[in-house]
Every structure is written in structure tokens, then in C-alpha cells.
mmCIF file of C-alpha atoms in Angstrom:
data_model
loop_
_atom_site.group_PDB
_atom_site.id
_atom_site.type_symbol
_atom_site.label_atom_id
_atom_site.label_comp_id
_atom_site.label_asym_id
_atom_site.label_seq_id
_atom_site.Cartn_x
_atom_site.Cartn_y
_atom_site.Cartn_z
ATOM 1 C CA MET A 19 0.048 -0.100 -0.269
ATOM 2 C CA HIS A 20 3.711 2.224 0.123
ATOM 3 C CA VAL A 21 1.746 4.081 -2.496
ATOM 4 C CA PRO A 22 5.554 5.984 -4.680
ATOM 5 C CA ASP A 23 6.203 8.196 -6.555
ATOM 6 C CA GLY A 24 4.600 9.485 -10.209
ATOM 7 C CA PHE A 25 1.252 7.670 -9.499
ATOM 8 C CA ILE A 26 -0.710 10.558 -8.009
ATOM 9 C CA ASP A 27 -0.002 14.076 -9.592
ATOM 10 C CA ALA A 28 1.316 17.171 -8.209
ATOM 11 C CA PRO A 29 -2.024 19.040 -7.693
ATOM 12 C CA THR A 30 -4.128 15.857 -5.562
ATOM 13 C CA SER A 31 -0.942 15.315 -3.938
ATOM 14 C CA ALA A 32 -0.070 18.591 -2.147
ATOM 15 C CA ALA A 33 -3.547 18.668 -1.739
ATOM 16 C CA THR A 34 -3.505 15.728 0.431
ATOM 17 C CA GLY A 35 -0.419 16.453 2.339
ATOM 18 C CA VAL A 36 -2.484 19.501 3.047
ATOM 19 C CA LEU A 37 -4.959 17.054 4.933
ATOM 20 C CA ALA A 38 -1.945 15.046 6.291
ATOM 21 C CA ALA A 39 -1.327 17.642 8.199
ATOM 22 C CA GLY A 40 -4.121 19.303 9.274
ATOM 23 C CA ALA A 41 -5.001 15.403 10.088
ATOM 24 C CA LEU A 42 -1.416 15.553 12.201
ATOM 25 C CA ALA A 43 -2.014 18.756 13.928
ATOM 26 C CA VAL A 44 -5.523 16.960 15.394
ATOM 27 C CA SER A 45 -4.383 13.734 16.345
ATOM 28 C CA LEU A 46 -1.356 15.379 18.391
ATOM 29 C CA LYS A 47 -3.757 17.340 20.234
ATOM 30 C CA GLY A 48 -5.289 14.273 20.664
ATOM 31 C CA ALA A 49 -2.504 12.803 22.482
ATOM 32 C CA ARG A 50 -2.382 14.644 24.619
ATOM 33 C CA ARG A 51 -5.362 13.335 26.303
ATOM 34 C CA GLU A 52 -4.503 9.979 25.095
ATOM 35 C CA LEU A 53 -1.690 9.212 26.697
ATOM 36 C CA ASP A 54 -0.066 9.244 29.790
ATOM 37 C CA GLU A 55 2.937 7.758 32.112
ATOM 38 C CA ARG A 56 2.198 4.402 31.265
ATOM 39 C CA THR A 57 1.191 4.594 28.044
ATOM 40 C CA ALA A 58 3.453 6.659 27.056
ATOM 41 C CA PRO A 59 6.563 4.605 26.542
ATOM 42 C CA LEU A 60 4.142 2.225 25.114
ATOM 43 C CA ALA A 61 3.116 4.077 21.833
ATOM 44 C CA GLY A 62 7.009 4.919 20.559
ATOM 45 C CA LEU A 63 6.866 0.745 20.870
ATOM 46 C CA VAL A 64 3.814 0.805 19.006
ATOM 47 C CA ALA A 65 5.343 2.714 15.799
ATOM 48 C CA ALA A 66 8.588 0.048 15.845
ATOM 49 C CA PHE A 67 6.588 -3.175 15.789
ATOM 50 C CA ILE A 68 4.299 -1.511 13.827
ATOM 51 C CA PHE A 69 7.514 -1.296 10.767
ATOM 52 C CA ALA A 70 9.491 -4.767 12.142
ATOM 53 C CA VAL A 71 5.502 -6.174 11.291
ATOM 54 C CA GLN A 72 5.252 -4.649 7.994
ATOM 55 C CA MET A 73 8.982 -6.427 7.165
ATOM 56 C CA LEU A 74 6.952 -9.347 7.633
ATOM 57 C CA ASN A 75 5.302 -10.320 3.978
ATOM 58 C CA PHE A 76 2.157 -12.536 3.792
ATOM 59 C CA PRO A 77 1.426 -14.152 0.659
ATOM 60 C CA VAL A 78 -2.659 -14.592 -0.120
ATOM 61 C CA ALA A 79 -2.267 -14.974 -3.396
ATOM 62 C CA ALA A 80 -1.017 -16.359 -6.376
ATOM 63 C CA GLY A 81 2.417 -14.197 -6.898
ATOM 64 C CA THR A 82 0.835 -11.074 -4.297
ATOM 65 C CA SER A 83 1.969 -10.917 -1.206
ATOM 66 C CA GLY A 84 0.879 -8.851 1.891
ATOM 67 C CA HIS A 85 1.306 -7.354 5.233
ATOM 68 C CA LEU A 86 0.788 -5.009 8.054
ATOM 69 C CA LEU A 87 -0.669 -2.104 7.671
ATOM 70 C CA GLY A 88 -0.801 -0.761 11.574
ATOM 71 C CA GLY A 89 -3.584 1.430 11.960
ATOM 72 C CA ALA A 90 -6.086 -0.551 13.328
ATOM 73 C CA LEU A 91 -3.159 -2.428 16.534
ATOM 74 C CA ALA A 92 -1.919 1.180 16.962
ATOM 75 C CA ALA A 93 -5.368 2.835 17.840
ATOM 76 C CA ILE A 94 -6.760 0.771 19.568
ATOM 77 C CA LEU A 95 -3.217 -0.983 21.520
ATOM 78 C CA VAL A 96 -2.298 3.465 22.387
ATOM 79 C CA GLY A 97 -5.853 5.367 21.299
ATOM 80 C CA PRO A 98 -6.376 6.358 17.804
ATOM 81 C CA CYS A 99 -4.524 10.101 17.496
ATOM 82 C CA THR A 100 -2.100 8.749 18.609
ATOM 83 C CA GLY A 101 -2.950 5.540 16.084
ATOM 84 C CA VAL A 102 -2.318 8.035 14.321
ATOM 85 C CA LEU A 103 1.484 9.374 14.657
ATOM 86 C CA CYS A 104 3.391 6.237 15.698
ATOM 87 C CA VAL A 105 1.800 4.754 11.761
ATOM 88 C CA SER A 106 2.918 8.355 10.973
ATOM 89 C CA VAL A 107 6.497 8.256 12.378
ATOM 90 C CA VAL A 108 6.432 4.819 10.403
ATOM 91 C CA LEU A 109 5.964 6.147 6.708
ATOM 92 C CA LEU A 110 8.517 8.299 8.033
ATOM 93 C CA MET A 111 11.089 6.635 8.473
ATOM 94 C CA GLN A 112 10.592 4.278 6.223
ATOM 95 C CA GLY A 113 10.697 6.970 3.547
ATOM 96 C CA ILE A 114 13.837 8.702 4.066
ATOM 97 C CA LEU A 115 15.366 5.726 5.146
ATOM 98 C CA PHE A 116 14.358 2.925 3.036
ATOM 99 C CA ALA A 117 13.232 3.875 0.048
ATOM 100 C CA ASP A 118 9.407 3.049 0.351
ATOM 101 C CA GLY A 119 7.019 4.599 -0.543
ATOM 102 C CA GLY A 120 7.587 8.125 -2.222
ATOM 103 C CA LEU A 121 7.914 11.347 -0.384
ATOM 104 C CA THR A 122 6.121 13.245 -3.276
ATOM 105 C CA ALA A 123 3.747 10.833 -2.126
ATOM 106 C CA LEU A 124 4.450 10.761 1.606
ATOM 107 C CA GLY A 125 0.285 13.220 2.299
ATOM 108 C CA VAL A 126 -0.914 10.358 1.140
ATOM 109 C CA ASN A 127 0.745 7.425 2.126
ATOM 110 C CA ILE A 128 -0.377 9.760 6.109
ATOM 111 C CA THR A 129 -3.645 9.809 4.781
ATOM 112 C CA ASP A 130 -4.381 6.367 3.686
ATOM 113 C CA MET A 131 -1.989 3.935 5.618
ATOM 114 C CA ALA A 132 -2.436 6.076 9.180
ATOM 115 C CA VAL A 133 -5.620 8.004 8.815
ATOM 116 C CA VAL A 134 -8.437 5.958 7.265
ATOM 117 C CA THR A 135 -7.473 2.853 8.349
ATOM 118 C CA THR A 136 -6.679 4.505 12.252
ATOM 119 C CA VAL A 137 -9.987 6.373 11.522
ATOM 120 C CA VAL A 138 -11.988 3.009 9.945
ATOM 121 C CA SER A 139 -10.675 0.877 12.145
ATOM 122 C CA TYR A 140 -11.761 2.609 15.332
ATOM 123 C CA ALA A 141 -15.267 3.334 15.004
ATOM 124 C CA VAL A 142 -15.918 -0.820 14.361
ATOM 125 C CA PHE A 143 -14.167 -0.878 17.086
ATOM 126 C CA ARG A 144 -16.027 0.757 19.525
ATOM 127 C CA GLY A 145 -19.319 0.435 17.417
ATOM 128 C CA LEU A 146 -18.124 -4.136 18.146
ATOM 129 C CA VAL A 147 -17.317 -3.348 21.887
ATOM 130 C CA LYS A 148 -20.653 -1.889 22.106
ATOM 131 C CA VAL A 149 -22.671 -4.468 21.762
ATOM 132 C CA LEU A 150 -20.576 -7.551 22.678
ATOM 133 C CA PRO A 151 -20.548 -9.193 25.843
ATOM 134 C CA ARG A 152 -18.422 -6.799 27.911
ATOM 135 C CA ARG A 153 -15.003 -9.368 28.433
ATOM 136 C CA ARG A 154 -11.479 -9.368 27.038
ATOM 137 C CA ARG A 155 -12.248 -12.094 24.604
ATOM 138 C CA SER A 156 -14.519 -8.988 22.875
ATOM 139 C CA VAL A 157 -11.669 -6.929 22.780
ATOM 140 C CA THR A 158 -10.035 -9.637 20.549
ATOM 141 C CA VAL A 159 -13.248 -10.696 18.718
ATOM 142 C CA ALA A 160 -13.187 -7.070 17.786
ATOM 143 C CA SER A 161 -10.207 -6.065 16.779
ATOM 144 C CA PHE A 162 -10.141 -9.025 14.113
ATOM 145 C CA VAL A 163 -13.377 -7.172 12.071
ATOM 146 C CA ALA A 164 -11.528 -3.904 12.846
ATOM 147 C CA ALA A 165 -8.142 -4.696 11.479
ATOM 148 C CA LEU A 166 -10.127 -6.862 8.415
ATOM 149 C CA VAL A 167 -12.254 -3.542 7.247
ATOM 150 C CA SER A 168 -9.526 -0.892 7.943
ATOM 151 C CA VAL A 169 -7.021 -2.542 4.631
ATOM 152 C CA PRO A 170 -10.304 -1.603 1.772
ATOM 153 C CA ALA A 171 -11.066 0.629 2.979
ATOM 154 C CA ALA A 172 -7.913 2.305 2.329
ATOM 155 C CA ALA A 173 -8.365 0.442 -0.855
ATOM 156 C CA VAL A 174 -11.921 2.182 -1.511
ATOM 157 C CA ALA A 175 -9.243 5.391 -0.413
ATOM 158 C CA PHE A 176 -6.374 4.996 -2.980
ATOM 159 C CA THR A 177 -9.226 4.745 -5.434
ATOM 160 C CA LEU A 178 -10.281 7.989 -4.609
ATOM 161 C CA ILE A 179 -7.324 9.310 -4.253
ATOM 162 C CA TYR A 180 -6.060 7.796 -7.557
ATOM 163 C CA ALA A 181 -8.921 8.858 -9.369
ATOM 164 C CA VAL A 182 -9.506 12.099 -9.069
ATOM 165 C CA GLY A 183 -4.481 12.006 -9.268
ATOM 166 C CA GLY A 184 -4.040 9.700 -10.825
ATOM 167 C CA THR A 185 -1.256 9.034 -13.897
ATOM 168 C CA THR A 186 -2.251 7.278 -15.934
ATOM 169 C CA ASP A 187 -5.807 6.281 -17.794
ATOM 170 C CA VAL A 188 -6.788 2.816 -16.446
ATOM 171 C CA ALA A 189 -10.889 2.595 -15.691
ATOM 172 C CA ILE A 190 -10.378 3.225 -11.468
ATOM 173 C CA SER A 191 -13.901 0.202 -12.148
ATOM 174 C CA LYS A 192 -10.309 -1.923 -13.098
ATOM 175 C CA VAL A 193 -8.701 -0.273 -10.027
ATOM 176 C CA ALA A 194 -10.994 -0.720 -7.614
ATOM 177 C CA THR A 195 -11.665 -4.536 -8.776
ATOM 178 C CA ALA A 196 -8.727 -5.942 -8.651
ATOM 179 C CA MET A 197 -7.966 -2.971 -5.156
ATOM 180 C CA ILE A 198 -10.314 -4.377 -3.439
ATOM 181 C CA GLY A 199 -10.443 -7.421 -4.445
ATOM 182 C CA VAL A 200 -6.655 -8.078 -3.430
ATOM 183 C CA HIS A 201 -6.760 -6.059 -0.560
ATOM 184 C CA VAL A 202 -9.852 -8.182 1.134
ATOM 185 C CA LEU A 203 -7.334 -11.019 1.700
ATOM 186 C CA ILE A 204 -4.637 -9.788 3.296
ATOM 187 C CA GLY A 205 -7.162 -8.174 5.905
ATOM 188 C CA ILE A 206 -8.043 -11.171 7.123
ATOM 189 C CA GLY A 207 -3.440 -11.643 8.173
ATOM 190 C CA GLU A 208 -3.946 -7.909 9.134
ATOM 191 C CA GLY A 209 -6.866 -9.229 11.580
ATOM 192 C CA THR A 210 -5.106 -12.153 12.328
ATOM 193 C CA ILE A 211 -1.866 -10.054 13.948
ATOM 194 C CA THR A 212 -3.700 -7.138 15.645
ATOM 195 C CA ALA A 213 -6.258 -9.715 17.153
ATOM 196 C CA LEU A 214 -3.270 -11.692 17.902
ATOM 197 C CA THR A 215 -1.078 -8.892 19.384
ATOM 198 C CA VAL A 216 -3.655 -7.316 21.761
ATOM 199 C CA GLY A 217 -5.014 -10.304 22.986
ATOM 200 C CA ALA A 218 -1.387 -11.675 23.953
ATOM 201 C CA VAL A 219 -1.123 -7.206 25.368
ATOM 202 C CA ILE A 220 -3.988 -7.870 27.180
ATOM 203 C CA ALA A 221 -3.506 -11.112 28.258
ATOM 204 C CA VAL A 222 -0.820 -9.159 30.962
ATOM 205 C CA ARG A 223 -1.146 -5.610 31.119
ATOM 206 C CA PRO A 224 -4.943 -5.091 30.335
ATOM 207 C CA ASP A 225 -4.765 -2.028 31.162
ATOM 208 C CA LEU A 226 -1.847 -0.302 28.926
ATOM 209 C CA VAL A 227 -4.939 -1.249 26.175
ATOM 210 C CA TYR A 228 -6.809 1.976 24.932
ATOM 211 C CA GLY A 229 -10.062 0.248 23.512
ATOM 212 C CA ALA A 230 -10.602 -1.947 26.651
ATOM 213 C CA ARG A 231 -10.557 0.903 28.487
ATOM 214 C CA GLY A 232 -13.602 1.985 31.269
ATOM 215 C CA LEU A 233 -14.930 -2.382 29.487
ATOM 216 C CA GLU A 234 -14.868 -3.644 33.507
ATOM 217 C CA ARG A 235 -18.214 -4.350 35.238
ATOM 218 C CA LYS A 236 -18.806 -3.060 38.628
ATOM 219 C CA LEU A 237 -18.226 -5.108 41.469
ATOM 220 C CA LYS A 238 -21.531 -5.995 42.914
ATOM 221 C CA LEU A 239 -22.553 -6.106 46.927
ATOM 222 C CA ARG A 240 -25.021 -7.827 48.379
ATOM 223 C CA VAL A 241 -27.397 -5.533 50.411
ATOM 224 C CA ASN A 242 -30.528 -6.956 52.380
ATOM 225 C CA GLY A 243 -30.979 -9.680 49.561
ATOM 226 C CA GLN A 244 -30.269 -7.117 46.037
ATOM 227 C CA LEU A 245 -27.447 -6.255 44.192
ATOM 228 C CA VAL A 246 -25.488 -3.099 44.475
ATOM 229 C CA ASP A 247 -22.630 -1.562 43.077
ATOM 230 C CA ALA A 248 -19.310 -1.570 45.253
ATOM 231 C CA PRO A 249 -18.202 2.347 46.502
ATOM 232 C CA ASP A 250 -14.628 3.173 44.688
ATOM 233 C CA ALA A 251 -12.039 2.802 47.026
ATOM 234 C CA GLU A 252 -10.688 5.671 48.441
ATOM 235 C CA PRO A 253 -7.135 6.107 47.577
ATOM 236 C CA ALA A 254 -4.346 5.615 50.205
ATOM 237 C CA VAL A 255 -2.463 7.877 50.697
ATOM 238 C CA PRO A 256 1.476 7.196 51.018
ATOM 239 C CA GLY A 257 3.465 8.336 54.920
ATOM 240 C CA ALA A 258 4.567 11.009 54.487
ATOM 241 C CA ALA A 259 8.145 10.131 53.633
ATOM 242 C CA ALA A 260 7.420 8.016 51.560
ATOM 243 C CA LEU A 261 5.209 10.385 49.370
ATOM 244 C CA PRO A 262 8.446 12.371 47.027
ATOM 245 C CA GLN A 263 10.249 8.468 46.810
ATOM 246 C CA ALA A 264 6.167 7.786 45.143
ATOM 247 C CA LEU A 265 5.995 11.010 43.540
ATOM 248 C CA ASP A 266 9.498 9.851 42.189
ATOM 249 C CA SER A 267 8.429 6.709 40.872
ATOM 250 C CA ALA A 268 4.961 7.521 38.942
ATOM 251 C CA ARG A 269 6.580 10.528 37.332
ATOM 252 C CA ALA A 270 9.510 8.144 36.239
ATOM 253 C CA GLY A 271 6.892 5.549 35.031
ATOM 254 C CA ARG A 272 9.191 2.861 37.097
ATOM 255 C CA ASN A 273 7.009 0.231 37.008
ATOM 256 C CA PRO A 274 8.862 -3.176 36.917
ATOM 257 C CA HIS A 275 5.570 -4.945 34.830
ATOM 258 C CA HIS A 276 5.374 -2.105 32.619
ATOM 259 C CA TRP A 277 8.891 -2.337 32.015
ATOM 260 C CA LYS A 278 8.616 -6.453 31.635
ATOM 261 C CA LEU A 279 6.307 -5.392 28.639
ATOM 262 C CA TRP A 280 8.859 -2.556 26.734
ATOM 263 C CA VAL A 281 11.405 -4.589 26.694
ATOM 264 C CA THR A 282 10.108 -8.185 25.542
ATOM 265 C CA GLY A 283 7.871 -6.288 22.125
ATOM 266 C CA LEU A 284 11.562 -4.244 21.531
ATOM 267 C CA VAL A 285 13.483 -7.625 21.484
ATOM 268 C CA THR A 286 10.550 -9.230 19.212
ATOM 269 C CA SER A 287 10.025 -6.386 17.312
ATOM 270 C CA LEU A 288 14.112 -6.443 16.490
ATOM 271 C CA VAL A 289 13.814 -10.765 16.005
ATOM 272 C CA LEU A 290 10.584 -10.125 13.588
ATOM 273 C CA ALA A 291 12.792 -7.242 11.876
ATOM 274 C CA GLY A 292 16.478 -8.652 12.091
ATOM 275 C CA PHE A 293 16.213 -12.645 11.970
ATOM 276 C CA VAL A 294 12.368 -13.407 11.082
ATOM 277 C CA SER A 295 12.091 -11.235 7.801
ATOM 278 C CA PHE A 296 14.424 -12.723 5.108
ATOM 279 C CA TYR A 297 11.701 -15.594 5.343
ATOM 280 C CA ALA A 298 9.094 -13.549 4.253
ATOM 281 C CA SER A 299 7.281 -12.751 1.203
ATOM 282 C CA ALA A 300 9.116 -12.561 -2.056
ATOM 283 C CA SER A 301 6.322 -12.016 -3.921
ATOM 284 C CA PRO A 302 4.554 -7.875 -4.578
ATOM 285 C CA ASP A 303 2.228 -6.483 -2.761
ATOM 286 C CA GLY A 304 -0.347 -5.719 -3.562
ATOM 287 C CA LEU A 305 -0.539 -2.741 -5.091
ATOM 288 C CA GLU A 306 2.381 -2.940 -6.229
ATOM 289 C CA LYS A 307 0.701 -6.334 -8.643
ATOM 290 C CA VAL A 308 -2.165 -3.886 -9.325
ATOM 291 C CA ALA A 309 0.089 -1.257 -10.389
ATOM 292 C CA LYS A 310 1.738 -4.109 -12.834
ATOM 293 C CA ASP A 311 -1.581 -5.608 -13.628
ATOM 294 C CA GLN A 312 -3.410 -2.769 -14.768
ATOM 295 C CA GLY A 313 -0.159 -0.397 -16.963
ATOM 296 C CA ILE A 314 -0.183 2.440 -13.281
ATOM 297 C CA ALA A 315 3.202 0.668 -12.541
ATOM 298 C CA ARG A 316 5.382 2.340 -15.801
ATOM 299 C CA LYS A 317 4.693 6.015 -14.120
ATOM 300 C CA THR A 318 6.551 5.416 -11.715
ATOM 301 C CA GLU A 319 9.667 7.849 -10.540
ATOM 302 C CA PRO A 320 12.964 7.080 -9.293
ATOM 303 C CA HIS A 321 12.654 8.552 -5.098
ATOM 304 C CA ALA A 322 14.772 10.693 -4.459
ATOM 305 C CA SER A 323 15.774 8.421 -1.375
ATOM 306 C CA ALA A 324 17.506 5.549 -3.726
ATOM 307 C CA ASP A 325 20.915 6.648 -1.868
ATOM 308 C CA SER A 326 19.792 5.634 1.003
ATOM 309 C CA PRO A 327 23.060 3.207 2.410
ATOM 310 C CA LEU A 328 19.586 1.631 4.218
ATOM 311 C CA ALA A 329 17.341 1.909 0.483
ATOM 312 C CA ASP A 330 15.263 -1.651 -0.155
ATOM 313 C CA TYR A 331 16.054 -2.709 3.341
ATOM 314 C CA GLY A 332 19.436 -3.883 2.954
ATOM 315 C CA VAL A 333 22.774 -2.088 4.322
ATOM 316 C CA ARG A 334 24.714 -0.792 1.497
ATOM 317 C CA ASP A 335 28.227 -2.509 0.734
ATOM 318 C CA ILE A 336 26.752 -5.771 2.394
ATOM 319 C CA ALA A 337 26.535 -8.881 0.407
ATOM 320 C CA ASP A 338 25.129 -11.786 2.290
ATOM 321 C CA ALA A 339 21.974 -10.885 1.583
ATOM 322 C CA ARG A 340 20.398 -12.413 5.388
ATOM 323 C CA LEU A 341 23.113 -10.221 7.372
ATOM 324 C CA SER A 342 22.882 -6.457 5.406
ATOM 325 C CA GLY A 343 17.986 -7.546 5.150
ATOM 326 C CA GLY A 344 18.471 -8.477 9.445
ATOM 327 C CA LEU A 345 21.283 -5.477 9.554
ATOM 328 C CA ALA A 346 18.554 -3.211 8.691
ATOM 329 C CA GLY A 347 15.777 -4.409 9.687
ATOM 330 C CA VAL A 348 17.095 -3.898 13.779
ATOM 331 C CA ILE A 349 19.122 -0.508 12.561
ATOM 332 C CA GLY A 350 14.845 0.501 11.171
ATOM 333 C CA VAL A 351 13.585 -1.023 15.086
ATOM 334 C CA GLY A 352 15.633 0.994 17.048
ATOM 335 C CA VAL A 353 16.041 4.355 14.872
ATOM 336 C CA THR A 354 11.471 4.280 14.835
ATOM 337 C CA VAL A 355 11.426 3.354 18.543
ATOM 338 C CA VAL A 356 14.005 6.319 19.193
ATOM 339 C CA ALA A 357 11.982 8.831 16.960
ATOM 340 C CA GLY A 358 8.616 7.197 18.144
ATOM 341 C CA SER A 359 10.304 7.823 21.501
ATOM 342 C CA ALA A 360 10.271 11.002 20.964
ATOM 343 C CA VAL A 361 7.163 12.517 20.152
ATOM 344 C CA PHE A 362 5.397 10.946 22.336
ATOM 345 C CA TRP A 363 7.267 12.094 24.839
ATOM 346 C CA ALA A 364 7.196 15.520 23.947
ATOM 347 C CA VAL A 365 3.354 14.891 23.382
ATOM 348 C CA ARG A 366 2.834 13.988 27.273
ATOM 349 C CA ARG A 367 5.849 16.287 28.377
ATOM 350 C CA ARG A 368 3.311 19.989 26.800
ATOM 351 C CA ARG A 369 0.519 18.085 28.870
ATOM 352 C CA THR A 370 1.843 18.106 31.806
ATOM 353 C CA THR A 371 3.853 21.153 30.966
ATOM 354 C CA GLU A 372 0.259 23.154 30.400
ATOM 355 C CA PRO A 373 -1.603 24.504 32.572
ATOM 356 C CA SER A 374 -4.779 23.166 33.843
ATOM 357 C CA GLN A 375 -7.792 23.633 34.815
ATOM 358 C CA ALA A 376 -8.191 23.344 37.680
ATOM 359 C CA SER A 377 -5.907 24.895 38.691
#
């Protein structure tokens, strides 16, 4: 789904760039409400994990592969506004360092892969969790369906953008049929990866899953034969000697279980990008296949970052393909987690430094 330079004309690319910039501005403001001292570090990890899993193309049809888009996963784990930022960070790293997705098409890619997938998937997710039983399993089921729907939604969005600013004379009906058809299949893989990941996080730290907040049933007590809501527990007040240490720990987010999850996620991302990616499908992904079959690919322009030492997910001057690709993947995960964490730390810090209405 990474749109290269040349597929969309300059006016449409500029218009989607303005749209993407507006969406990012709204997302930055919304992320300040979603992030706290626990979830801010998780958001940077989510971006790195999406980068890693996007390297794992899986076969979906004869001669075609697909990979995770990540909008649904990010929205459910850390919130829709933060999710838009997560996927945007990934797209920026891929475009600049790895020559994946055109730089003039960056607005198209952010609009399609970050904004559309996140908004559509989270709307579907919230609708499902309202009607499904209030259980953890329902969150996993809703995650699967939401992620599945988000992929053909992105295919529809690309088709509409191409109808407005496509650079080849191809029947839009053919583009729509081909794009939606193959991306429904890719959506099954997207849903499976998203559901497994969300389910794994819920199993160990359900409080860190943004989409699962507010789903807990209130504790019931039987009083005089009737069930009534239990009163909320009073927060414990630490002693005077322990108060400074408690505040310092809260500010730093030092939760041993939280950091165990973060380290586990980072190690998993490094293993996926550095080792498992070598065994990913080499077939063209959905957009590449459709572009080739419909004659759109002939308009592809050279990438501005084609001379990057990490272009095409390999390290220049390293002849061994496995070592070159694995090292590029590890570097990509490292750069993405650092860049993402810096963005979300800054957003979180902006929230804590802004004077509150109560103050």
C-alpha cells in the first residue's frame, strides 16, 4: 500500500499533503489526552513493532503478498490520535531511510495508511465493543474485525485518490475491483496479527490497552438481598517519608511489569525485523501487483532516497543478503523506537506542563 512517486499528480499530492498535515495537527492535540506516564513509552514501542511486522510480507494469492498496515493495532493499543502518529512515524522512517513510499507521495500515504485505517478501524472497534459481551475475548474479536475492515477501506481510499489525480489512463472500475479484491484477503492477515497482538497484551497488562478501558464491570455487593454497586476504593495516602519517592516513581513511570512488557516487545520487534524478515514472501504486495497488472507502475519515478545506505531494506556494501537485510531491520526498529519515543515523550511533556483548568 506504500504509494511511490509518480502514481499521483502534483496537485493531488499537495492536497493530500495539506490534509495529512491537518490530521497530524489534530492527532497531536488528541494524543495529549490519550497519553500518560504508562502509555507514552508504549506508543514508541508500537511504532517500532509496526515497522518490524511490515517487513513480514505474507502470501495471499498467486504471485501476491501483503503486510500489516498497523492503523487498527495502534489505535486499539494506544488510542486513535496516537495511532495516527505511530503509523506516520513509521511511514516517515520508511520513506527517508529505506526508500519505501514516495516522498512527494508522503501525504497520500499518511492519509491512506495512517488516517483512514485508524479512523475506520477504531469506529468499527468501538461499535463492536458496545454490543459484544463485556469480556476480554470481545476486545480481541472486535480487534480482528476492525483490522480486517480497515485494509479494504484503505484500498477504497487509494482508488478515490487515484480517480482524482491518477497519472495513467486506466479505468477506475478496474483499479477498484483489483485493489479491493486483493486487499480483502490481506485484511484477513491484518486482522489475525492485530487480534493476536492485542490479545497478548491484554493477557498481561489489560490496563495498557486503550480500547479496553472502561469495559470492566463494577463490583457488586449484596445488601439486604439486592445487588448494588460497590463504592469506589479510597486512594491510599503514602506516609510523609514515602511520598517523595512515590511521586518520583510515578513521574518516571517506573513500573517493573510495565518495563518487562516494553523490553519484551522491543526484543520481539528486533527478532522479527532482524531474523524472521529474511523468510518473508518476496512476491509483490497488493498495490505493486495491481499497479503492474493495470499499467500504473510504468509511471513510477525514481525515489529521492534511492541512494540511502539502507534503501530497499538492505545495508549497502554488505554482500550477504541475510546479514544485510537483518541489520537494516534492526537499525530500522532502533531508529523508529527512538524517533517515536521522542515524539510521544514531547507530547506527554507538553500535556503535563500545560496549566490545567483546575489549577
